[in-house]
PDB file of C-alpha atoms in Angstrom:
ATOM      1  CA  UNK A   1       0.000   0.000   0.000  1.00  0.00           C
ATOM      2  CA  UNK A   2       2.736   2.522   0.785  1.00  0.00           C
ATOM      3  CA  UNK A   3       4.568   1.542  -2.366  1.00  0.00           C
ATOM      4  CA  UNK A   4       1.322   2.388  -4.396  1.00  0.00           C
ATOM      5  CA  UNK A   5       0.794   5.603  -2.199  1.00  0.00           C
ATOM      6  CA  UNK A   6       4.334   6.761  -3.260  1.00  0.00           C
ATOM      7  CA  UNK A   7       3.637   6.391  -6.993  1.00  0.00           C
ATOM      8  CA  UNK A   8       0.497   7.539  -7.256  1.00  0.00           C
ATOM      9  CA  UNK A   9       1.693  10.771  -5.249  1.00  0.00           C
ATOM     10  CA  UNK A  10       4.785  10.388  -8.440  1.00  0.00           C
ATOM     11  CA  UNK A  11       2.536  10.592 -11.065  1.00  0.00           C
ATOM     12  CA  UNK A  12      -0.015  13.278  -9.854  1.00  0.00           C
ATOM     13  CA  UNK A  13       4.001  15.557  -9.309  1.00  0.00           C
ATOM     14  CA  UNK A  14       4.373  14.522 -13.116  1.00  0.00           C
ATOM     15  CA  UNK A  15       1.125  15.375 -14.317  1.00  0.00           C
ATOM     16  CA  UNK A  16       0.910  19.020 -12.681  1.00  0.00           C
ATOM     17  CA  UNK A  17       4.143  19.724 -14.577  1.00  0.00           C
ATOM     18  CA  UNK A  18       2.948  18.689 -17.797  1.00  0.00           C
ATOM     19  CA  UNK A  19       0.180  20.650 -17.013  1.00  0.00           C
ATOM     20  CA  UNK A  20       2.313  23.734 -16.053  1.00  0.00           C
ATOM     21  CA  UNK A  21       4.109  23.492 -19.048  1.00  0.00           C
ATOM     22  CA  UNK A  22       1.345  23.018 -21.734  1.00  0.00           C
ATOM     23  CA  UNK A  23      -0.335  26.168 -19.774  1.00  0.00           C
ATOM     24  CA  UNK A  24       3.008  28.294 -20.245  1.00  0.00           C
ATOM     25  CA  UNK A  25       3.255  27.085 -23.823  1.00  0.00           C
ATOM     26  CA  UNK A  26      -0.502  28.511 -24.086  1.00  0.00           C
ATOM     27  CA  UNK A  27      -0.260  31.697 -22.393  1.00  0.00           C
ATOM     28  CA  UNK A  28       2.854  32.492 -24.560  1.00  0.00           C
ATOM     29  CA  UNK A  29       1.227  31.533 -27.519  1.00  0.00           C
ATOM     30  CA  UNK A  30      -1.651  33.927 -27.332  1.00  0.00           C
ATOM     31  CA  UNK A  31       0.769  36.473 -26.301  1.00  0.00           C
ATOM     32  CA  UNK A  32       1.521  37.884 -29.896  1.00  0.00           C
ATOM     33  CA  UNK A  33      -2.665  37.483 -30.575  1.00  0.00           C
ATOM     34  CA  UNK A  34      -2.984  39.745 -27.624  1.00  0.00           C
ATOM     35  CA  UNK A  35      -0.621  42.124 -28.418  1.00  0.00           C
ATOM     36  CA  UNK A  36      -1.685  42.505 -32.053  1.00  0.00           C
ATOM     37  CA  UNK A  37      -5.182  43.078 -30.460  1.00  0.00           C
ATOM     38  CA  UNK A  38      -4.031  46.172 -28.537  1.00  0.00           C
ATOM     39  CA  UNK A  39      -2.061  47.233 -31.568  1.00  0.00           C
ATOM     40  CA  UNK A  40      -5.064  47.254 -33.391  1.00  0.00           C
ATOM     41  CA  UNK A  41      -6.779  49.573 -31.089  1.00  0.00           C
ATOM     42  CA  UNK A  42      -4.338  51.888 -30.419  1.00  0.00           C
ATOM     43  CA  UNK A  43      -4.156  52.331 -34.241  1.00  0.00           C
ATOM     44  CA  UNK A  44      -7.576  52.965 -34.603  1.00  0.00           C
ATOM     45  CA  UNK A  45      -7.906  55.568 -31.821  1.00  0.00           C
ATOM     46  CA  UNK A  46      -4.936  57.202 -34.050  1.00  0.00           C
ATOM     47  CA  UNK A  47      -6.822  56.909 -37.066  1.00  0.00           C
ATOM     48  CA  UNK A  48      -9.679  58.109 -35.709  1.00  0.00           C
ATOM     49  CA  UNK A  49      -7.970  61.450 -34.240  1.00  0.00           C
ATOM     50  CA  UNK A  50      -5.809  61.765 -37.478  1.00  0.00           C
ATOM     51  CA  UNK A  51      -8.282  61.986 -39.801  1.00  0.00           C
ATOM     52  CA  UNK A  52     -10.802  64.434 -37.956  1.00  0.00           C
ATOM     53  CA  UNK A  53      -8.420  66.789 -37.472  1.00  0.00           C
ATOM     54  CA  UNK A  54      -5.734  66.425 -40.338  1.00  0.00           C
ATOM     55  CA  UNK A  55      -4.926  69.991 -40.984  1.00  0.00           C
ATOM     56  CA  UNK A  56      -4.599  68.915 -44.899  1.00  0.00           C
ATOM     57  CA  UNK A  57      -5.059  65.549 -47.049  1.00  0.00           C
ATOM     58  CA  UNK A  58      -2.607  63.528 -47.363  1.00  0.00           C
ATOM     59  CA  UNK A  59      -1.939  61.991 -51.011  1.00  0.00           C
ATOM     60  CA  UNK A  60      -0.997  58.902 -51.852  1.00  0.00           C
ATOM     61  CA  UNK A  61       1.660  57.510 -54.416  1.00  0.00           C
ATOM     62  CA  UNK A  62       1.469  59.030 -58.206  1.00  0.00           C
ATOM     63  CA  UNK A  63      -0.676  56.707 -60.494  1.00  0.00           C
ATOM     64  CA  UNK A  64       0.779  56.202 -63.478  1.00  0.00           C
ATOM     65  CA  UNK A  65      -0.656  57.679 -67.161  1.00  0.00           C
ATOM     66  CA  UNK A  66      -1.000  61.234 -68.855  1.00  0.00           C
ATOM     67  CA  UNK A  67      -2.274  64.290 -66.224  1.00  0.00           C
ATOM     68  CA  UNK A  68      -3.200  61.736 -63.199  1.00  0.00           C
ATOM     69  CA  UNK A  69      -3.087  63.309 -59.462  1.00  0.00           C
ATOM     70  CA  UNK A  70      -2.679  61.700 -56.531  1.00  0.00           C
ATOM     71  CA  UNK A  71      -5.868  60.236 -54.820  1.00  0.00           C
ATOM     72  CA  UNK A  72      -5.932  61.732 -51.569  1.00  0.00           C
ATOM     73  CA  UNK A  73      -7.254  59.944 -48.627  1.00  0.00           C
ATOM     74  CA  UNK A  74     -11.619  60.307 -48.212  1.00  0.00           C
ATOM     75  CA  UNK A  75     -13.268  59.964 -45.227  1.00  0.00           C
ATOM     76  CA  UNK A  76     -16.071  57.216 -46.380  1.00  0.00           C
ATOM     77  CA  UNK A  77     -19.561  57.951 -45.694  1.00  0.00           C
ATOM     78  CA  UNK A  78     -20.075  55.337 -43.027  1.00  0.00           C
ATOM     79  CA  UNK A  79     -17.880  58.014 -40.674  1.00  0.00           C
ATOM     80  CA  UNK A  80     -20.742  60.400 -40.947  1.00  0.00           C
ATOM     81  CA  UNK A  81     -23.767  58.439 -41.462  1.00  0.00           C
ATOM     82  CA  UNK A  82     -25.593  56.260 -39.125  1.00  0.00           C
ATOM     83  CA  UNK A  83     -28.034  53.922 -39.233  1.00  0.00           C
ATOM     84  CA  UNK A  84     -30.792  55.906 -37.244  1.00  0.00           C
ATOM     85  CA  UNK A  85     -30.250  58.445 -40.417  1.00  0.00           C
ATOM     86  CA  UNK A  86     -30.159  56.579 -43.278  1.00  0.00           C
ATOM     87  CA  UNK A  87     -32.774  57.417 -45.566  1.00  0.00           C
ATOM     88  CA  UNK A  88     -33.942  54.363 -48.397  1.00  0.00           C
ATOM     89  CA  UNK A  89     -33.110  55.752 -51.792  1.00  0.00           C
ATOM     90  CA  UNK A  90     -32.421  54.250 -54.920  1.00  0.00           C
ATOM     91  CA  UNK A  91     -29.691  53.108 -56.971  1.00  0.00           C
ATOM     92  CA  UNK A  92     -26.751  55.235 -57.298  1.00  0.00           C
ATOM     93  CA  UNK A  93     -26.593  56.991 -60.942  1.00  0.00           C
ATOM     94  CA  UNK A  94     -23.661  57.247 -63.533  1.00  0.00           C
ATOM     95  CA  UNK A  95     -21.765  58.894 -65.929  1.00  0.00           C
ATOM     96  CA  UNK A  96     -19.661  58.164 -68.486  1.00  0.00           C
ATOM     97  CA  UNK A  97     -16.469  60.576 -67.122  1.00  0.00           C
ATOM     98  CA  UNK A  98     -16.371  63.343 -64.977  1.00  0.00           C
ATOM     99  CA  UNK A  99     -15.725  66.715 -67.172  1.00  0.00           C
ATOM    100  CA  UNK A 100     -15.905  69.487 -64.812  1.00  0.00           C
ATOM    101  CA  UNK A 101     -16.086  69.780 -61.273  1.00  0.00           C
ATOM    102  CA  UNK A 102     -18.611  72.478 -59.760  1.00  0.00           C
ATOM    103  CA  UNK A 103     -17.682  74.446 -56.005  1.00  0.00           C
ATOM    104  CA  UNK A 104     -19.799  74.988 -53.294  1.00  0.00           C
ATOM    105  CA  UNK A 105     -20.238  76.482 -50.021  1.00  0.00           C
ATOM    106  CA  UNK A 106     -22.578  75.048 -47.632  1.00  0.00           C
ATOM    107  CA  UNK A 107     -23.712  78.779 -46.690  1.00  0.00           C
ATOM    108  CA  UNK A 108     -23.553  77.070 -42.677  1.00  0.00           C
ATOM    109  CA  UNK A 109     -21.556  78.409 -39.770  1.00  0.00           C
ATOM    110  CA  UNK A 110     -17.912  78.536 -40.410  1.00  0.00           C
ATOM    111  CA  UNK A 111     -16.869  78.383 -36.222  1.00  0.00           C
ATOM    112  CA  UNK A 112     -16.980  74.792 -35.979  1.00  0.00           C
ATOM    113  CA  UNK A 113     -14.607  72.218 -34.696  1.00  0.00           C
ATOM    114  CA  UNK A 114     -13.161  69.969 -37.152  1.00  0.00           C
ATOM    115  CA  UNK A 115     -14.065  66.647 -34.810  1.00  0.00           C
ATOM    116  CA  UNK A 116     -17.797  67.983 -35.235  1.00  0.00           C
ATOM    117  CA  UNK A 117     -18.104  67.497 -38.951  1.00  0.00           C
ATOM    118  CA  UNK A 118     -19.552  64.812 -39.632  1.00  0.00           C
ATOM    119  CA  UNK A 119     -22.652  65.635 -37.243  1.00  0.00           C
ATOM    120  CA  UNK A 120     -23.010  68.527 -39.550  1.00  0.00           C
ATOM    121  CA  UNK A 121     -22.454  66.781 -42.735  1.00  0.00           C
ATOM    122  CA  UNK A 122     -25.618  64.321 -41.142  1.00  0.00           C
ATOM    123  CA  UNK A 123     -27.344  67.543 -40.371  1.00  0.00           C
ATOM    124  CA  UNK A 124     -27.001  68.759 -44.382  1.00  0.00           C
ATOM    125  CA  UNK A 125     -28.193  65.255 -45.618  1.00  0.00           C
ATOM    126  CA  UNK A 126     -30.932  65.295 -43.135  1.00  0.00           C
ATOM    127  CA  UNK A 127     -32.139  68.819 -44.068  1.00  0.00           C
ATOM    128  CA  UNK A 128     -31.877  67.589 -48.216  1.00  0.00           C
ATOM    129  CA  UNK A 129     -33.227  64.337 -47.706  1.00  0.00           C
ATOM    130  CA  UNK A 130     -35.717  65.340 -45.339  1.00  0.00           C
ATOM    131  CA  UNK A 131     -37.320  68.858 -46.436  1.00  0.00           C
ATOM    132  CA  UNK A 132     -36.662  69.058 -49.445  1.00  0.00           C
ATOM    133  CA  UNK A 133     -37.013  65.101 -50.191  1.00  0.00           C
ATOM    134  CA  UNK A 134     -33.774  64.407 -52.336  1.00  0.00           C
ATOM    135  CA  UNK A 135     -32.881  60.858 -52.536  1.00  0.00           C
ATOM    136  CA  UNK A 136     -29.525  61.614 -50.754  1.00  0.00           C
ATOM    137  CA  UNK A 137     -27.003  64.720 -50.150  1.00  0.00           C
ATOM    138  CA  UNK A 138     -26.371  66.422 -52.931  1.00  0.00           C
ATOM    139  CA  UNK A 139     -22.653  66.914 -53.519  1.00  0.00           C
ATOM    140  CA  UNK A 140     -20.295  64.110 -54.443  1.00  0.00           C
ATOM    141  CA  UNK A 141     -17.643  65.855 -51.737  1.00  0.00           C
ATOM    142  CA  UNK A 142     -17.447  67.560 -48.808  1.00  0.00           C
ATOM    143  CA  UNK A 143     -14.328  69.390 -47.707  1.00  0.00           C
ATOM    144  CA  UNK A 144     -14.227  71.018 -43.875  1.00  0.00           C
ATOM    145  CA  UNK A 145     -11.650  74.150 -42.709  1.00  0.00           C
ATOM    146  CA  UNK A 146      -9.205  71.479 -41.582  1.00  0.00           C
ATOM    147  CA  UNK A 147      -8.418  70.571 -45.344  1.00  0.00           C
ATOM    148  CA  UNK A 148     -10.668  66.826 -44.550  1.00  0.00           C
ATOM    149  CA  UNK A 149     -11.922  65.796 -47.408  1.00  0.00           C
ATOM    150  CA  UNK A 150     -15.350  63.647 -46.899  1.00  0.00           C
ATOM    151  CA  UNK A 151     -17.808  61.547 -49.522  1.00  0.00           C
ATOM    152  CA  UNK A 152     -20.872  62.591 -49.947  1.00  0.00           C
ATOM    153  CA  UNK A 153     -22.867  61.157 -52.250  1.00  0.00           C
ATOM    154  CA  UNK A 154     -22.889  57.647 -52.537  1.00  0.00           C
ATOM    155  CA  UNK A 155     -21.883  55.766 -55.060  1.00  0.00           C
ATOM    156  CA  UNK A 156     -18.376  55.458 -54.953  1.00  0.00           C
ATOM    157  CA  UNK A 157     -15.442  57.918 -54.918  1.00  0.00           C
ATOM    158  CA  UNK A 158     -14.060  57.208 -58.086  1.00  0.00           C
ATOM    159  CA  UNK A 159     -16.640  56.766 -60.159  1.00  0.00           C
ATOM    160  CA  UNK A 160     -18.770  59.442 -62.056  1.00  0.00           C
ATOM    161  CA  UNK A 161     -21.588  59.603 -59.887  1.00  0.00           C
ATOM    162  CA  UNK A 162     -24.255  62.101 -61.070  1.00  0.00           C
ATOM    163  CA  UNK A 163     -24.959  64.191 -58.561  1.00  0.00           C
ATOM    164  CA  UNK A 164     -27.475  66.936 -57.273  1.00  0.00           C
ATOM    165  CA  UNK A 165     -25.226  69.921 -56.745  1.00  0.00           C
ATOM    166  CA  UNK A 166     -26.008  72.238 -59.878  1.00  0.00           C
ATOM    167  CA  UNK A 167     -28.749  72.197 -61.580  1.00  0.00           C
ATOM    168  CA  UNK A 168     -28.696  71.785 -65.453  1.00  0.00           C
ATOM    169  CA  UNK A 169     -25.178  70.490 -65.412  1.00  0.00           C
ATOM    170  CA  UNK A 170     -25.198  67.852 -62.718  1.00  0.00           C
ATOM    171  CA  UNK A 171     -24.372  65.080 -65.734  1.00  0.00           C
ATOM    172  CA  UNK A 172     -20.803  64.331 -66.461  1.00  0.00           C
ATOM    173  CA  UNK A 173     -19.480  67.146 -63.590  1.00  0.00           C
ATOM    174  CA  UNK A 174     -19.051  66.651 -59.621  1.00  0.00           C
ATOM    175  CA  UNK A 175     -19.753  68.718 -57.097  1.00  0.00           C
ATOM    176  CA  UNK A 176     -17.441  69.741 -53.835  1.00  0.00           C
ATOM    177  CA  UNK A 177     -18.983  71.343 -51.083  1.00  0.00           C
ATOM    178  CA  UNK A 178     -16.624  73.946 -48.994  1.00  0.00           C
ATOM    179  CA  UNK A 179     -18.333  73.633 -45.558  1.00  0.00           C
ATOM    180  CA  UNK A 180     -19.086  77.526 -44.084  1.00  0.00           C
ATOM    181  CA  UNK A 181     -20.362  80.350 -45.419  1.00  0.00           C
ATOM    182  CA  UNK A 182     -17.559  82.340 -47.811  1.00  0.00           C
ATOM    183  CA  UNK A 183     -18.967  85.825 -48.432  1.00  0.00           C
ATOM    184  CA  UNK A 184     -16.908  89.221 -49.759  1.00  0.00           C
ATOM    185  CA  UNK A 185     -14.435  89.625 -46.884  1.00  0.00           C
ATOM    186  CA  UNK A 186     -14.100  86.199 -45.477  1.00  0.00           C
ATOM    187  CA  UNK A 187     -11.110  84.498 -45.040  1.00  0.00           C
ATOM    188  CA  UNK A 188     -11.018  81.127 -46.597  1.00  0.00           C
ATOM    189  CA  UNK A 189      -8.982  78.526 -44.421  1.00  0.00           C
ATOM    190  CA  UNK A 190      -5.627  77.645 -46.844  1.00  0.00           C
ATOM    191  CA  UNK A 191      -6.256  73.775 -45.940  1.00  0.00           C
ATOM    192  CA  UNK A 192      -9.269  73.785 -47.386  1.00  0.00           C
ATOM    193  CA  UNK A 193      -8.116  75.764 -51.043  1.00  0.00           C
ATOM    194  CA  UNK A 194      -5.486  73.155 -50.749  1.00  0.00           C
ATOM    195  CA  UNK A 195      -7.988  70.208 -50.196  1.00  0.00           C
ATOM    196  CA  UNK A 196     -10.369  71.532 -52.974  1.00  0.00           C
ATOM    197  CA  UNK A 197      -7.624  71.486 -55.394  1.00  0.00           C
ATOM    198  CA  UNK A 198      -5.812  68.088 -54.521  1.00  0.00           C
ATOM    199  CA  UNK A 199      -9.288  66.333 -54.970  1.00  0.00           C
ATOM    200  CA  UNK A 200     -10.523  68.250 -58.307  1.00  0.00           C
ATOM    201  CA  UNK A 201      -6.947  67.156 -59.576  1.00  0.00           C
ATOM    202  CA  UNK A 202      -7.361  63.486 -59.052  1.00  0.00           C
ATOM    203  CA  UNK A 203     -10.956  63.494 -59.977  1.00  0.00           C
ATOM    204  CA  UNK A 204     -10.443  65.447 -63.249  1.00  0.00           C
ATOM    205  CA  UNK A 205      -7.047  63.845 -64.159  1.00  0.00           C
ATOM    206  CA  UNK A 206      -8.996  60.416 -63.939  1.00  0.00           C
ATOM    207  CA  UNK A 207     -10.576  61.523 -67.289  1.00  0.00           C
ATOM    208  CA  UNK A 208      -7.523  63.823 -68.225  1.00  0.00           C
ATOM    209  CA  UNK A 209      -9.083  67.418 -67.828  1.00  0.00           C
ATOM    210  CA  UNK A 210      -7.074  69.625 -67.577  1.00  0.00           C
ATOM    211  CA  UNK A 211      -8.490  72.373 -64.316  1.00  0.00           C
ATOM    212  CA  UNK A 212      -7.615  75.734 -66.242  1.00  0.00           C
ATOM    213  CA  UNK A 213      -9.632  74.970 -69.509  1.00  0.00           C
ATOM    214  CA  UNK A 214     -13.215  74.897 -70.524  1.00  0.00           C
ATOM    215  CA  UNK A 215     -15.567  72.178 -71.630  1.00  0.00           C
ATOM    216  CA  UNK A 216     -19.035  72.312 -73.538  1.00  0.00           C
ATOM    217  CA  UNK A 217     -22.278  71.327 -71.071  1.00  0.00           C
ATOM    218  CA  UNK A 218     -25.690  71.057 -72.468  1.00  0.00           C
ATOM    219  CA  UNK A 219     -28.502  72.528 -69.709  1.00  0.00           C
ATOM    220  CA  UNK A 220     -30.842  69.628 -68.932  1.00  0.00           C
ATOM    221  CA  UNK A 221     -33.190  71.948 -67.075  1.00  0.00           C
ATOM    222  CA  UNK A 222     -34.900  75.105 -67.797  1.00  0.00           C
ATOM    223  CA  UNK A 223     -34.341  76.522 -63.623  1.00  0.00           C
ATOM    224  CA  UNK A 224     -30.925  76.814 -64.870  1.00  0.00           C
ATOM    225  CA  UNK A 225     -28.949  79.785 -65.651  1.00  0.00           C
ATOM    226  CA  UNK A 226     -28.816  78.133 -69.309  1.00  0.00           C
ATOM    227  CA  UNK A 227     -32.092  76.449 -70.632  1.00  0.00           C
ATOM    228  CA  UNK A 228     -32.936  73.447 -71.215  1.00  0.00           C
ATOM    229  CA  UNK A 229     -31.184  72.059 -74.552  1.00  0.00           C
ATOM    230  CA  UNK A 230     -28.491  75.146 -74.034  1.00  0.00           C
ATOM    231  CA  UNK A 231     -25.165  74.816 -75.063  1.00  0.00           C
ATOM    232  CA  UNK A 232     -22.786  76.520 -72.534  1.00  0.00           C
ATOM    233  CA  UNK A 233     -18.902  76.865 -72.703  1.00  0.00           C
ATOM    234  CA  UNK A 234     -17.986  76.503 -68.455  1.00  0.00           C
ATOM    235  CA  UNK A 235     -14.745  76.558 -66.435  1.00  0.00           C
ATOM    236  CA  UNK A 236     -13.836  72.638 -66.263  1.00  0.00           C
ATOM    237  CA  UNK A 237     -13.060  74.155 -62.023  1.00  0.00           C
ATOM    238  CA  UNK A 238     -15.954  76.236 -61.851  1.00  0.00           C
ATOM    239  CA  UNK A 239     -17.885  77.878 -58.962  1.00  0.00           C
ATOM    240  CA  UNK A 240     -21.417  77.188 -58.759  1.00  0.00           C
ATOM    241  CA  UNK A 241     -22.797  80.558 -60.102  1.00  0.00           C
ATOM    242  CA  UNK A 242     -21.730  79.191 -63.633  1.00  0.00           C
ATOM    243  CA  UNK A 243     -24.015  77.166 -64.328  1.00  0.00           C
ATOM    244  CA  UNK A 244     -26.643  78.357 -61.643  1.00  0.00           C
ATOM    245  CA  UNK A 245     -28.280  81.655 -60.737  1.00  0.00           C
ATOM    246  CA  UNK A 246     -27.065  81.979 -56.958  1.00  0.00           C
ATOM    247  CA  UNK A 247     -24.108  84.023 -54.677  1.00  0.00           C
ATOM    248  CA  UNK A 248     -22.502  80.433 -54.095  1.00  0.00           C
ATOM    249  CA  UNK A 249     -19.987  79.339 -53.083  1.00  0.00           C
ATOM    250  CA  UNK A 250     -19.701  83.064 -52.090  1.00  0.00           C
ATOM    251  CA  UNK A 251     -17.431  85.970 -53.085  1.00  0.00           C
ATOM    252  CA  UNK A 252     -14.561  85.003 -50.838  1.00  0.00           C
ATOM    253  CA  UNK A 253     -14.151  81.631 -52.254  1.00  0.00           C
ATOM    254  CA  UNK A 254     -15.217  82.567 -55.831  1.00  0.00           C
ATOM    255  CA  UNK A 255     -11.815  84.973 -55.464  1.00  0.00           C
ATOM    256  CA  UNK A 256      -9.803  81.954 -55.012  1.00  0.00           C
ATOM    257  CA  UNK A 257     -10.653  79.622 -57.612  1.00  0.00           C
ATOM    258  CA  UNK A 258      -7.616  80.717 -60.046  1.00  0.00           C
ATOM    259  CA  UNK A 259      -5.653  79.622 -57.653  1.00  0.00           C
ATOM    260  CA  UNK A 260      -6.604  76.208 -56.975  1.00  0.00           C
ATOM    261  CA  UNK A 261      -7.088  75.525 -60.964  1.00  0.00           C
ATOM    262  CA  UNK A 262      -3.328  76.431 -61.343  1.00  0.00           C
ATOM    263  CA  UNK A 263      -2.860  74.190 -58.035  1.00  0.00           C
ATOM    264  CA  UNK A 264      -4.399  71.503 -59.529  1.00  0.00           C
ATOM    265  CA  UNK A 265      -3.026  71.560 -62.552  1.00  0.00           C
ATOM    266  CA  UNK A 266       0.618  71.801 -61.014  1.00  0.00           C
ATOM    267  CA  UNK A 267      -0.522  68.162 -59.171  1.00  0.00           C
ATOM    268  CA  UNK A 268      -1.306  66.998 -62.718  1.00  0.00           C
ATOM    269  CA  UNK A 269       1.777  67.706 -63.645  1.00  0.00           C
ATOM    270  CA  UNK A 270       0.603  70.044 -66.055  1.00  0.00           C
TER     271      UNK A 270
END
């Protein structure tokens, strides 16, 4: 009996250092799991704070062919859009090439904080979507003070998505919306020039267009400032008072569009 009490206290010594040791082996293995788990979310906290409050885009490597730009980096929608404010709509609409690019202003507050965006960019698609019953935000772009650029309309970023920005020429064009009010006298934030002409530069340069010329639009609506069925030689950068009778994107802003085509077109390589 005392010889089987002896082993039997032998093997239960044995078996709680296998144990120990396939437990160790465990623990170590899940180590590097772990630790790419909290790498994760600290890079996603620094996401998150990066691209609220970039003070300008950031671009990514040259594509290659004739007049291309950079892509710089867009916020997607699903940063600003919930589900509690998602509206059903329909199919998203296309083009065959984006031609010319149209400017806005969002004629809203211009002392906000850059981490508040998109609550105001859900506001704006609320207000278009709500009152005045558009199947989603107008503009293909949104661009804030902080030189963030966001999506708007969905659809997808690179693709010619026909828009609701200007009406009469919202075929073949897209539409970027400079968030504030830009009236005579009001200084327009340098990130956000340089935002406006970093995106209309890759957007553009995706069909070759070059952001100092003109192109040819044909009016598809009478409320425009051309017709319906009008022929109209436009700025391939222009503001929206080109092609529609209104003050936007504002005097202030309006002032500075010679300088982001030539911007633009230096990014083209032009």
């Amino acid at each position: 009996m005392r010889v089987f009490r002896k082993a039997r206290g032998a093997w239960t010594r044995l078996a709680r250092r296998v144990w120990t040791r396939r437990a160790a082996v465990v623990v170590l293995g899940c180590v590097p799991g772990l630790l790419a788990v909290l790498a994760l979310v600290v890079c996603a906290v620094g996401v998150d704070r990066t691209v609220v409050e970039r003070e300008r885009p950031v671009a990514a490597p040259l594509p290659a062919g004739p007049h291309r730009a950079a892509r710089p980096v867009i916020v997607p929608r699903s940063r600003w859009l919930d589900a509690r404010s998602t509206h059903a709509q329909p199919p998203a609409r296309y083009d065959d090439h984006v031609g010319a690019v149209f400017v806005h202003h969002t004629d809203s507050p211009n002392t906000y904080r850059c981490a508040d965006v998109p609550r105001i960019i859900r506001s704006l698609y609320s207000g278009q979507t709500g009152v005045r019953r558009w199947d989603d935000i107008g503009y293909n772009f949104l661009v804030d003070r902080c030189g963030t650029i966001y999506e708007g309309r969905a659809g997808g970023v690179g693709r010619a998505v026909t828009g609701a920005h200007t009406q009469g020429f919202n075929h073949g064009t897209a539409g970027i919306a400079a968030i504030g009010t830009f009236g005579a006298g009001t200084p327009v934030p340098r990130a956000m020039t340089e935002a406006i002409a970093v995106l209309a530069a890759w957007k553009l340069g995706l069909s070759d267009v070059d952001p100092r010329a003109t192109v040819r639009l044909v009016s598809s609506n009478d409320l425009s400032r051309y017709t319906a069925g009008t022929s109209a030689v436009l700025p391939t950068l222009a503001g929206h008072d080109a092609g529609f009778m209104t003050n936007c994107p504002g005097a202030a802003l309006t002032s500075q569009l010679p300088a982001i085509r030539s911007r633009a077109a230096h990014l083209q390589g032009r």
